[in-house]
Coordinates of C-alpha atoms in Angstrom, one line a residue:
X30 CA 107.4 110.8 148.9
X31 CA 104.3 109.5 150.7
X32 CA 103.3 105.9 150.7
X33 CA 100.6 105.2 148.2
X34 CA 98.2 102.4 147.4
X35 CA 98.7 99.7 144.7
X36 CA 96.1 97.3 143.4
X37 CA 97.5 93.9 142.2
X38 CA 96.5 92.1 139.1
X39 CA 96.3 88.3 139.7
X40 CA 98.6 87.7 136.7
X41 CA 101.3 90.1 137.8
X42 CA 100.3 92.8 135.3
X43 CA 98.0 95.7 135.5
X44 CA 95.6 95.1 132.6
X45 CA 93.3 92.6 134.3
X46 CA 89.5 93.4 134.4
X47 CA 87.7 92.8 137.7
X48 CA 84.1 91.4 137.6
X49 CA 82.8 93.4 140.5
X50 CA 81.7 97.0 141.0
X51 CA 83.6 99.4 143.3
X52 CA 81.6 102.5 142.7
X53 CA 83.7 103.7 139.9
X54 CA 87.2 103.4 141.5
X55 CA 89.1 101.5 144.1
X56 CA 92.5 101.1 145.7
X57 CA 93.8 98.1 147.7
X58 CA 96.9 97.1 149.5
X59 CA 99.5 99.7 150.7
X60 CA 102.8 99.9 148.8
X61 CA 105.3 102.7 148.1
X62 CA 105.4 104.3 144.6
X63 CA 102.1 104.4 142.9
X64 CA 98.5 103.2 142.7
X65 CA 96.3 101.8 140.1
X66 CA 92.8 100.5 139.6
X67 CA 90.9 98.6 136.9
X68 CA 87.3 99.5 136.2
X69 CA 85.1 96.5 135.4
X70 CA 83.6 96.2 131.9
X71 CA 84.5 92.5 131.7
X72 CA 81.0 91.1 131.6
X73 CA 79.8 93.8 129.0
X74 CA 82.9 93.3 126.8
X75 CA 82.6 89.5 127.0
X76 CA 79.0 89.7 125.8
X77 CA 80.0 91.9 123.0
X78 CA 82.9 89.6 122.1
X79 CA 80.7 86.5 121.9
X80 CA 78.1 88.3 119.8
X81 CA 80.6 89.9 117.5
X82 CA 82.4 86.6 116.9
X83 CA 79.2 84.8 116.0
X84 CA 78.3 87.6 113.6
X85 CA 81.7 87.5 111.9
X86 CA 81.5 83.7 111.7
X87 CA 78.1 83.8 109.9
X88 CA 79.4 86.5 107.5
X89 CA 82.5 84.5 106.8
X90 CA 80.4 81.5 105.8
X91 CA 78.2 83.6 103.4
X92 CA 81.2 85.4 101.8
X93 CA 83.3 82.2 101.4
X94 CA 80.5 80.3 99.6
X95 CA 79.7 83.1 97.2
X96 CA 83.3 83.9 96.6
X97 CA 83.6 80.7 94.5
X98 CA 80.4 81.5 92.6
X99 CA 81.7 85.0 91.7
X100 CA 85.1 83.8 90.6
X101 CA 83.6 81.3 88.2
X102 CA 81.0 83.9 87.0
X103 CA 83.8 86.5 86.4
X104 CA 85.8 84.1 84.4
X105 CA 82.9 82.9 82.3
X106 CA 81.6 86.5 81.6
X107 CA 85.0 88.2 81.2
X108 CA 83.9 91.0 83.6
X109 CA 86.6 92.8 85.5
X110 CA 84.0 94.3 87.8
X111 CA 83.0 90.7 88.8
X112 CA 86.6 89.6 89.1
X113 CA 87.4 92.7 91.1
X114 CA 84.6 92.0 93.5
X115 CA 85.7 88.3 93.7
X116 CA 89.2 89.4 94.5
X117 CA 87.8 91.7 97.2
X118 CA 85.8 88.7 98.5
X119 CA 89.0 86.6 98.7
X120 CA 90.4 89.4 100.9
X121 CA 87.2 89.5 102.9
X122 CA 87.2 85.8 103.5
X123 CA 90.8 85.9 104.9
X124 CA 90.0 89.1 106.8
X125 CA 86.8 87.7 108.4
X126 CA 88.7 84.5 109.3
X127 CA 91.5 86.6 110.9
X128 CA 89.0 88.7 112.8
X129 CA 87.2 85.6 114.1
X130 CA 90.4 84.1 115.3
X131 CA 91.6 87.4 116.9
X132 CA 88.4 87.5 119.0
X133 CA 88.7 83.8 119.9
X134 CA 92.4 84.1 120.8
X135 CA 91.8 87.5 122.5
X136 CA 89.7 85.9 125.2
X137 CA 92.7 84.0 126.6
X138 CA 93.7 85.2 130.1
X139 CA 96.6 87.5 130.7
X140 CA 99.9 86.0 131.6
X141 CA 103.1 87.3 133.4
X142 CA 104.7 87.8 130.0
X143 CA 101.6 89.4 128.4
X144 CA 100.0 91.3 131.3
X145 CA 97.4 92.9 129.1
X146 CA 96.4 89.6 127.5
X147 CA 95.8 89.1 123.8
X148 CA 93.3 91.8 123.1
X149 CA 95.6 93.7 120.9
X150 CA 95.3 90.9 118.3
X151 CA 92.0 92.5 117.4
X152 CA 93.8 95.8 116.5
X153 CA 96.5 93.8 114.6
X154 CA 93.7 92.1 112.6
X155 CA 92.1 95.4 111.8
X156 CA 95.5 96.8 110.6
X157 CA 96.2 93.8 108.4
X158 CA 92.7 94.0 107.0
X159 CA 93.1 97.6 106.1
X160 CA 96.4 97.0 104.4
X161 CA 94.8 94.1 102.4
X162 CA 92.2 96.6 101.2
X163 CA 95.0 98.8 99.8
X164 CA 96.5 95.9 97.9
X165 CA 93.1 94.8 96.5
X166 CA 92.3 98.4 95.4
X167 CA 95.7 98.8 93.7
X168 CA 95.2 95.5 91.8
X169 CA 91.8 96.7 90.6
X170 CA 93.2 100.0 89.2
X171 CA 96.1 98.3 87.5
X172 CA 93.8 95.7 85.8
X173 CA 91.3 98.4 84.8
X174 CA 94.1 100.5 83.1
X175 CA 95.2 97.3 81.2
X176 CA 91.6 96.7 80.1
X177 CA 91.4 100.2 78.6
X178 CA 94.5 99.4 76.5
X179 CA 93.3 95.9 75.6
X180 CA 89.5 95.7 75.8
X181 CA 88.1 92.3 76.7
X182 CA 84.7 91.0 75.5
X183 CA 82.1 90.9 78.3
X184 CA 79.0 88.7 78.5
X185 CA 76.5 91.1 79.9
X186 CA 73.7 88.6 80.8
X187 CA 76.0 86.2 82.8
X188 CA 77.6 89.2 84.5
X189 CA 74.2 90.6 85.5
X190 CA 72.9 87.3 87.0
X191 CA 76.1 86.7 89.0
X192 CA 76.2 90.4 90.1
X193 CA 72.6 90.2 91.4
X194 CA 73.4 87.0 93.3
X195 CA 76.5 88.6 94.7
X196 CA 74.6 91.6 95.9
X197 CA 72.1 89.4 97.7
X198 CA 74.9 87.5 99.5
X199 CA 76.7 90.7 100.4
X200 CA 73.5 92.3 101.8
X201 CA 73.0 89.2 103.9
X202 CA 76.5 89.4 105.3
X203 CA 76.2 93.2 105.7
X204 CA 73.0 92.9 107.8
X205 CA 74.6 90.3 110.0
X206 CA 77.6 92.5 110.8
X207 CA 75.6 95.7 111.0
X208 CA 74.3 94.9 114.4
X209 CA 77.7 94.3 115.8
X210 CA 79.8 96.6 118.0
X211 CA 80.9 99.4 115.7
X212 CA 83.3 100.9 118.2
X213 CA 85.4 97.8 117.8
X214 CA 87.9 98.4 115.1
X215 CA 88.1 94.7 114.2
X216 CA 84.3 94.5 113.7
X217 CA 84.3 97.8 111.8
X218 CA 87.1 96.6 109.5
X219 CA 85.1 93.4 108.7
X220 CA 82.0 95.5 108.2
X221 CA 83.8 97.9 105.8
X222 CA 85.2 94.9 103.8
X223 CA 81.6 93.6 103.2
X224 CA 80.4 97.2 102.5
X225 CA 83.1 97.4 99.8
X226 CA 81.8 94.1 98.4
X227 CA 78.3 95.5 98.2
X228 CA 79.4 98.5 96.3
X229 CA 81.4 96.2 94.0
X230 CA 78.2 94.2 93.3
X231 CA 76.2 97.3 92.6
X232 CA 78.9 98.6 90.2
X233 CA 78.9 95.2 88.4
X234 CA 75.1 95.4 88.0
X235 CA 75.2 98.9 86.6
X236 CA 78.0 97.9 84.2
X237 CA 76.1 94.8 83.1
X238 CA 73.0 96.8 82.4
X239 CA 74.9 99.4 80.4
X240 CA 76.7 96.7 78.4
X241 CA 73.4 94.9 77.6
X242 CA 71.7 98.1 76.5
X243 CA 74.5 99.8 74.6
X244 CA 77.4 97.3 74.2
X245 CA 79.8 99.9 75.7
X246 CA 82.3 97.7 77.6
X247 CA 84.6 100.5 78.9
X248 CA 82.0 101.0 81.6
X249 CA 83.2 97.8 83.3
X250 CA 86.8 99.1 84.1
X251 CA 85.5 102.6 84.8
X252 CA 83.1 101.5 87.6
X253 CA 85.8 99.1 88.9
X254 CA 88.1 102.1 89.4
X255 CA 85.3 104.0 91.2
X256 CA 84.9 101.0 93.6
X257 CA 88.6 100.9 94.1
X258 CA 88.7 104.5 95.2
X259 CA 85.8 103.9 97.7
X260 CA 87.7 100.9 99.1
X261 CA 90.9 103.0 99.5
X262 CA 89.0 105.6 101.5
X263 CA 87.6 102.9 103.9
X264 CA 91.1 101.3 104.1
X265 CA 92.8 104.5 105.1
X266 CA 90.4 105.1 108.0
X267 CA 91.0 101.6 109.4
X268 CA 94.8 101.6 108.9
X269 CA 95.1 105.1 110.5
X270 CA 93.0 104.2 113.5
X271 CA 94.6 100.8 114.2
X272 CA 98.1 102.2 113.6
X273 CA 97.4 105.0 116.1
X274 CA 96.5 102.4 118.8
X275 CA 99.5 100.2 117.9
X276 CA 101.8 103.2 118.3
X277 CA 100.3 103.9 121.8
X278 CA 98.8 107.1 120.6
X279 CA 96.5 109.2 122.9
X280 CA 92.9 107.8 122.4
X281 CA 90.8 109.7 119.9
X282 CA 88.9 112.5 121.4
X283 CA 91.0 112.6 124.6
X284 CA 93.2 115.5 125.4
X285 CA 96.0 115.2 128.0
X286 CA 95.9 119.0 128.6
X287 CA 92.1 118.7 129.2
X288 CA 92.7 115.9 131.7
X289 CA 95.3 118.0 133.6
X290 CA 93.1 121.1 133.6
X291 CA 90.0 119.1 134.7
X292 CA 91.7 117.4 137.6
X293 CA 93.3 120.6 138.9
X294 CA 90.0 122.5 138.5
X295 CA 87.5 119.9 139.8
X296 CA 89.3 117.5 142.1
X297 CA 89.9 119.3 145.4
X298 CA 92.3 116.6 146.5
X299 CA 94.7 117.4 143.6
X300 CA 97.0 120.4 143.7
X301 CA 98.6 119.7 140.4
X302 CA 98.8 116.8 137.9
X303 CA 101.7 116.1 135.5
X304 CA 103.5 113.4 133.6
X305 CA 100.1 112.3 132.1
X306 CA 100.2 109.5 129.5
X307 CA 97.1 107.9 127.8
X308 CA 96.9 105.0 125.4
X309 CA 94.6 102.2 124.4
X310 CA 94.8 98.4 124.5
X311 CA 91.9 98.2 122.1
X312 CA 89.6 100.9 120.7
X313 CA 87.4 100.4 123.7
X314 CA 89.9 100.0 126.6
X315 CA 91.8 103.1 127.5
X316 CA 94.6 103.5 130.1
X317 CA 96.0 106.5 131.8
X318 CA 99.1 107.0 134.1
X319 CA 99.9 110.3 135.8
X320 CA 101.7 111.9 138.7
X321 CA 99.9 114.2 141.2
X322 CA 100.8 116.5 144.0
X323 CA 98.1 116.3 146.6
X324 CA 96.4 119.2 148.4
X325 CA 98.2 119.7 151.7
X326 CA 96.7 117.5 154.5
X327 CA 95.0 115.1 152.1
X328 CA 96.0 111.4 152.4
X329 CA 97.4 109.6 149.4
X330 CA 94.6 107.1 149.3
X331 CA 92.0 109.8 149.1
X332 CA 93.8 111.5 146.2
X333 CA 94.1 108.2 144.3
X334 CA 90.4 107.4 144.7
X335 CA 89.3 110.9 143.7
X336 CA 91.5 110.9 140.6
X337 CA 90.3 107.4 139.6
X338 CA 86.7 108.3 140.1
X339 CA 86.9 111.5 138.1
X340 CA 88.7 109.9 135.1
X341 CA 86.2 107.0 135.1
X342 CA 83.1 109.3 135.1
X343 CA 84.4 112.2 133.0
X344 CA 86.7 110.5 130.5
X345 CA 85.5 106.9 130.5
X346 CA 89.0 105.6 131.4
X347 CA 88.9 102.0 132.5
X348 CA 92.3 101.7 134.1
X349 CA 94.2 104.4 135.9
X350 CA 97.7 104.3 137.5
X351 CA 98.4 107.2 139.9
X352 CA 101.7 108.2 141.5
X353 CA 101.3 110.5 144.4
X354 CA 104.2 112.8 145.2
X355 CA 104.6 115.1 148.2
X356 CA 108.0 116.5 147.0
X357 CA 109.4 117.5 143.6
X358 CA 108.7 115.2 140.7
X359 CA 111.2 112.3 140.9
X360 CA 111.5 112.2 137.1
X361 CA 112.9 115.7 136.8
X362 CA 116.5 114.6 137.5
X363 CA 116.1 111.5 135.3
X364 CA 114.9 113.6 132.3
X365 CA 117.7 116.1 132.7
X366 CA 120.3 113.2 132.9
X367 CA 119.1 112.0 129.5
X368 CA 119.1 115.5 128.0
X369 CA 115.3 115.5 127.8
X370 CA 112.8 118.1 128.9
X371 CA 111.3 117.8 132.3
X372 CA 108.6 120.3 131.5
X373 CA 105.7 117.9 132.1
X374 CA 106.9 117.5 135.6
X375 CA 106.0 121.1 136.5

């Protein structure tokens, strides 16, 4: 096996961003074994983080204040639609606070124990927020079914006034979050929470109008169930995406087979690529590790730089770890010893 190049992270890990440009890829000190490089998006990500945190903070203040108003209004009017929306707002307040804290804490530097830092807190916050939406939706459905069996009088006028005020507050919070970074699962989760609140307020307004005009109170639980179904759809998307990242799944839209074919077809320094693994730290920070056999006569450093450059430009991968091999893949024997397939070494 030929000597390769290895770039060190100041914290002893390999998830550290560098705040300078290296033309798409770089490799540093010589070591045996493998090479890796980080591609700098630190300044861009930091700007997004500060802006997103500020937006979430403003939305948190709006929702928290109006949450109290809607709880009181729901109790006074007897409206399930309002109480459902208020319950959703309680979840939103906690979710937005969690999201804000995750961004704040996520800016802490990496350590020897946490070499990728605390960025994953944003994904954890998104996952918890999505799960909370499931709980809220389930409560709304159960309460709606109970209301069908035991109808409750609803004061339409009070319900309408509070619902309109709630819609105004939700629109304000929605507009604040709408300009945030929608690729960020944490921000998207917060945005979907507020969107669910908006739909809840609209449903409450429609229900109030129907009750005032016709006196037909079943419209209140019916529209509440509709809102619950919409919330469930949003929740499923957030939980699915965040769980995929937490389980180290291949980033959405990225194909390991495509990476292998692309490198072998377009990078003349690479004879063959194998043992390719890809995962994400957050929805915006992707990592790839792989083994390559170089084209005969090509130095290991040139292979590493070529692979890093190609993955950065073609697949938007921020951080690549490359192991250059001049002989058989060293993991073939290891996989056979554990009764596993060594197919991806060939």
